[in-house]
Short mmCIF file of C-alpha atoms (C1' of nucleotides) in Angstrom, two decimals:
data_model
loop_
_atom_site.label_atom_id
_atom_site.label_comp_id
_atom_site.label_asym_id
_atom_site.label_seq_id
_atom_site.Cartn_x
_atom_site.Cartn_y
_atom_site.Cartn_z
CA MET R 5 13.61 43.00 97.51
CA ASN R 6 14.18 41.14 100.69
CA ASP R 7 12.39 42.78 103.60
CA ARG R 8 10.09 40.97 105.93
CA LEU R 9 6.74 42.68 106.47
CA PRO R 10 6.70 44.36 109.91
CA LEU R 11 4.23 43.45 112.61
CA ASN R 12 2.30 46.64 111.91
CA PHE R 13 1.34 45.39 108.47
CA PHE R 14 -0.91 42.83 110.13
CA LEU R 15 -2.33 45.11 112.81
CA ARG R 16 -5.07 46.53 110.60
CA ASP R 17 -8.60 45.53 109.71
CA VAL R 18 -8.50 42.14 108.01
CA LEU R 19 -10.43 43.62 105.08
CA ASP R 20 -7.38 45.85 104.44
CA VAL R 21 -4.77 43.24 105.19
CA ALA R 22 -6.22 40.52 102.95
CA PRO R 23 -6.05 42.34 99.59
CA SER R 24 -2.73 43.94 100.62
CA LEU R 25 -1.22 40.47 100.75
CA LEU R 26 -1.82 39.81 97.06
CA GLY R 27 1.49 39.79 95.23
CA LYS R 28 3.48 39.75 98.47
CA LEU R 29 5.99 36.93 98.87
CA LEU R 30 5.18 34.07 101.19
CA VAL R 31 8.59 32.75 102.23
CA ARG R 32 9.38 29.32 103.60
CA GLN R 33 12.75 28.03 104.77
CA PHE R 34 12.56 24.26 104.90
CA ASP R 35 14.38 22.00 107.34
CA ASP R 36 17.20 21.39 104.85
CA GLY R 37 17.84 25.12 104.62
CA ARG R 38 16.25 25.57 101.22
CA ILE R 39 14.35 28.85 100.91
CA GLU R 40 11.44 29.33 98.52
CA ARG R 41 9.48 32.49 97.80
CA TYR R 42 5.92 32.26 96.51
CA PRO R 43 3.87 35.25 95.33
CA ILE R 44 0.44 35.17 96.99
CA THR R 45 -2.32 34.92 94.39
CA GLU R 46 -5.55 34.27 96.29
CA VAL R 47 -6.78 35.03 99.82
CA GLU R 48 -9.97 35.25 101.86
CA ALA R 49 -10.77 37.38 104.91
CA TYR R 50 -12.44 35.87 107.99
CA ARG R 51 -13.56 38.65 110.25
CA GLY R 52 -14.23 38.23 113.94
CA THR R 53 -16.80 36.54 116.12
CA GLU R 54 -19.74 38.00 114.19
CA ASP R 55 -18.68 36.38 110.92
CA ARG R 56 -20.44 33.03 110.98
CA ALA R 57 -17.95 31.63 108.47
CA CYS R 58 -15.03 32.47 110.77
CA HIS R 59 -13.97 29.75 113.18
CA ALA R 60 -13.75 32.45 115.85
CA SER R 61 -17.55 32.73 115.73
CA LYS R 62 -17.50 29.62 117.94
CA GLY R 63 -15.87 31.75 120.59
CA ARG R 64 -12.58 31.16 122.37
CA THR R 65 -11.61 27.50 122.09
CA PRO R 66 -8.20 25.82 122.06
CA ARG R 67 -8.35 25.94 118.28
CA THR R 68 -9.44 29.56 117.81
CA GLU R 69 -7.39 31.05 120.64
CA VAL R 70 -4.58 32.34 118.41
CA MET R 71 -7.05 34.37 116.36
CA PHE R 72 -8.09 36.27 119.47
CA GLN R 73 -4.51 37.32 120.13
CA GLN R 74 -2.64 40.14 118.41
CA GLY R 75 -2.13 39.65 114.64
CA GLY R 76 1.08 38.78 112.85
CA THR R 77 0.97 35.09 113.70
CA VAL R 78 0.04 31.86 111.95
CA TYR R 79 -3.25 30.02 112.41
CA VAL R 80 -3.22 26.53 110.90
CA TYR R 81 -5.79 23.79 111.21
CA LEU R 82 -6.36 20.39 109.67
CA ILE R 83 -9.39 20.11 107.40
CA TYR R 84 -11.00 16.79 106.46
CA GLY R 85 -8.19 15.05 108.30
CA GLN R 86 -5.92 15.71 105.34
CA TYR R 87 -4.96 19.29 104.61
CA TRP R 88 -3.31 21.94 106.76
CA LEU R 89 -4.79 25.30 105.79
CA LEU R 90 -2.65 28.39 106.32
CA ASN R 91 -4.08 31.58 107.80
CA LEU R 92 -2.30 34.78 108.83
CA VAL R 93 -3.87 36.37 111.89
CA ALA R 94 -4.77 40.05 111.44
CA GLY R 95 -5.89 42.88 113.67
CA HIS R 96 -5.41 43.70 117.32
CA GLU R 97 -6.03 41.50 120.31
CA GLY R 98 -9.71 40.62 120.45
CA ASP R 99 -10.43 41.16 116.75
CA ALA R 100 -10.29 37.44 116.07
CA SER R 101 -9.75 37.77 112.34
CA ALA R 102 -7.45 36.06 109.87
CA VAL R 103 -6.56 35.77 106.21
CA LEU R 104 -6.79 32.34 104.60
CA ILE R 105 -4.05 31.85 102.01
CA ARG R 106 -6.01 30.12 99.27
CA GLY R 107 -3.35 30.18 96.61
CA ILE R 108 0.30 30.93 95.86
CA GLU R 109 2.02 30.99 92.48
CA GLY R 110 2.20 27.45 91.13
CA PHE R 111 -0.01 26.03 93.86
CA PRO R 112 -3.64 27.11 93.59
CA GLY R 113 -5.91 25.86 96.36
CA PRO R 114 -5.58 26.17 100.16
CA GLY R 115 -4.89 22.48 100.62
CA ARG R 116 -2.13 22.56 98.04
CA VAL R 117 -0.54 25.55 99.72
CA GLY R 118 -0.26 23.70 103.00
CA ARG R 119 1.12 20.62 101.32
CA GLU R 120 3.74 22.53 99.33
CA LEU R 121 4.85 24.42 102.44
CA GLN R 122 4.92 21.20 104.49
CA LEU R 123 2.85 22.72 107.24
CA ASP R 124 1.75 20.88 110.35
CA ARG R 125 0.43 21.51 113.85
CA SER R 126 3.76 22.97 115.01
CA PHE R 127 3.13 26.12 112.96
CA TYR R 128 0.13 27.07 115.10
CA GLY R 129 0.89 30.46 116.69
CA GLU R 130 4.20 30.93 114.85
CA SER R 131 5.25 34.60 114.76
CA LEU R 132 5.68 35.99 111.26
CA SER R 133 8.00 38.62 112.73
CA ASP R 134 10.48 36.19 114.25
CA SER R 135 10.05 32.79 112.66
CA PRO R 136 13.09 31.38 110.85
CA ARG R 137 10.90 29.10 108.77
CA ILE R 138 7.93 31.15 107.57
CA TRP R 139 7.33 34.84 106.93
CA VAL R 140 6.09 37.33 104.33
CA GLU R 141 8.24 39.75 102.34
CA ASP R 142 7.20 42.97 100.69
CA ALA R 143 6.90 43.17 96.93
CA LYS R 144 5.63 45.57 94.34
CA SER R 145 2.04 46.46 95.19
CA VAL R 146 -0.71 44.90 93.15
CA THR R 147 -2.94 47.49 91.52
CA GLU R 148 -5.64 45.25 90.19
CA PHE R 149 -7.42 42.27 91.69
CA LYS R 150 -10.81 40.61 91.65
CA THR R 151 -13.23 39.79 94.44
CA SER R 152 -15.93 37.18 94.92
CA LYS R 153 -17.87 35.39 97.61
CA ARG R 154 -15.81 33.12 99.82
CA ILE R 155 -15.58 29.45 98.85
CA GLY R 156 -17.13 26.52 100.69
CA ILE R 157 -19.01 28.37 103.43
CA GLU R 158 -22.62 28.04 102.29
CA TYR R 159 -23.59 27.30 105.89
CA ALA R 160 -22.73 30.89 106.88
CA GLY R 161 -26.03 32.45 105.82
CA GLU R 162 -25.78 36.17 105.03
CA TRP R 163 -22.06 36.06 105.71
CA ALA R 164 -21.61 33.80 102.71
CA GLU R 165 -22.61 36.75 100.54
CA LYS R 166 -19.66 38.94 101.53
CA LEU R 167 -17.18 39.57 98.73
CA TRP R 168 -14.23 38.77 100.95
CA ARG R 169 -12.27 36.59 98.55
CA TYR R 170 -9.52 38.47 96.72
CA TYR R 171 -7.51 37.05 93.85
CA LEU R 172 -5.34 38.05 90.91
"C1'" DC Z 19 -18.11 9.48 125.48
"C1'" DG Z 20 -20.15 9.30 120.74
"C1'" DC Z 21 -21.01 11.71 116.59
"C1'" DA Z 22 -21.71 14.73 112.69
"C1'" DA Z 23 -19.54 18.20 109.99
"C1'" DG Z 24 -15.81 20.39 107.91
"C1'" DA Z 25 -12.53 27.50 104.87
"C1'" DT Z 26 -10.55 20.32 100.24
"C1'" DT Z 27 -8.82 17.46 96.83
"C1'" DG Z 28 -8.46 13.99 93.44
"C1'" DG Z 29 -10.25 10.05 91.35
"C1'" DC Z 30 -14.12 7.51 89.12
"C1'" DC E 6 -20.52 12.36 92.15
"C1'" DC E 7 -18.12 10.74 96.22
"C1'" DA E 8 -14.60 8.73 99.38
"C1'" DA E 9 -10.57 9.83 102.19
"C1'" DT E 10 -9.30 10.79 107.12
"C1'" DC E 11 -9.24 12.85 111.73
"C1'" DT E 12 -9.84 16.91 114.60
"C1'" DT E 13 -13.21 19.60 116.87
"C1'" DG E 14 -17.28 21.29 119.19
"C1'" DC E 15 -21.47 19.93 120.93
"C1'" DG E 16 -25.03 17.01 122.59
"C1'" DT E 17 -26.13 13.04 125.69
#
DNA sequence: CGCAAGATTGGC
DNA sequence: CCAATCTTGCGT
């Protein structure tokens, strides 16, 4: 099909939004007009200021600001000075939660996702409802998926134990 | 203003 | 196992 997910899809608890994104189509229209659709295969939920693994746990900063706003937007940031990681902000204003897109069909790994989609700083705050270059389309719901602890956040103490990684 | 650490990846 | 590469938040 070809329908963009409505804003409401993202205005739910991130623990509902994250697994719901599995199998959905991440769509990117590049500068040359080319459009690619990638089924989402792996995600992780980062939930609010309490979650020590979530960047929002640092409070409101220039970098985390978009997560504190209403969901349905893009949160990107550069990691290790090399990779732009893609997150989709979830929840209502103040929830400060987001879903990290860790893998899409053909491109496993958050860093590879950002590279394939040619992301950069300009995507920060982009609206998934209006953007002409990035959005998510509905697809047949996934009935089965796995969960595990989130990757690379050993510093988060008890929060590192949460099974908030969802993958096919 | 300096510095250590980071939701990673790829090469040795 | 470890370097690459640079932004960010925090301490001085």
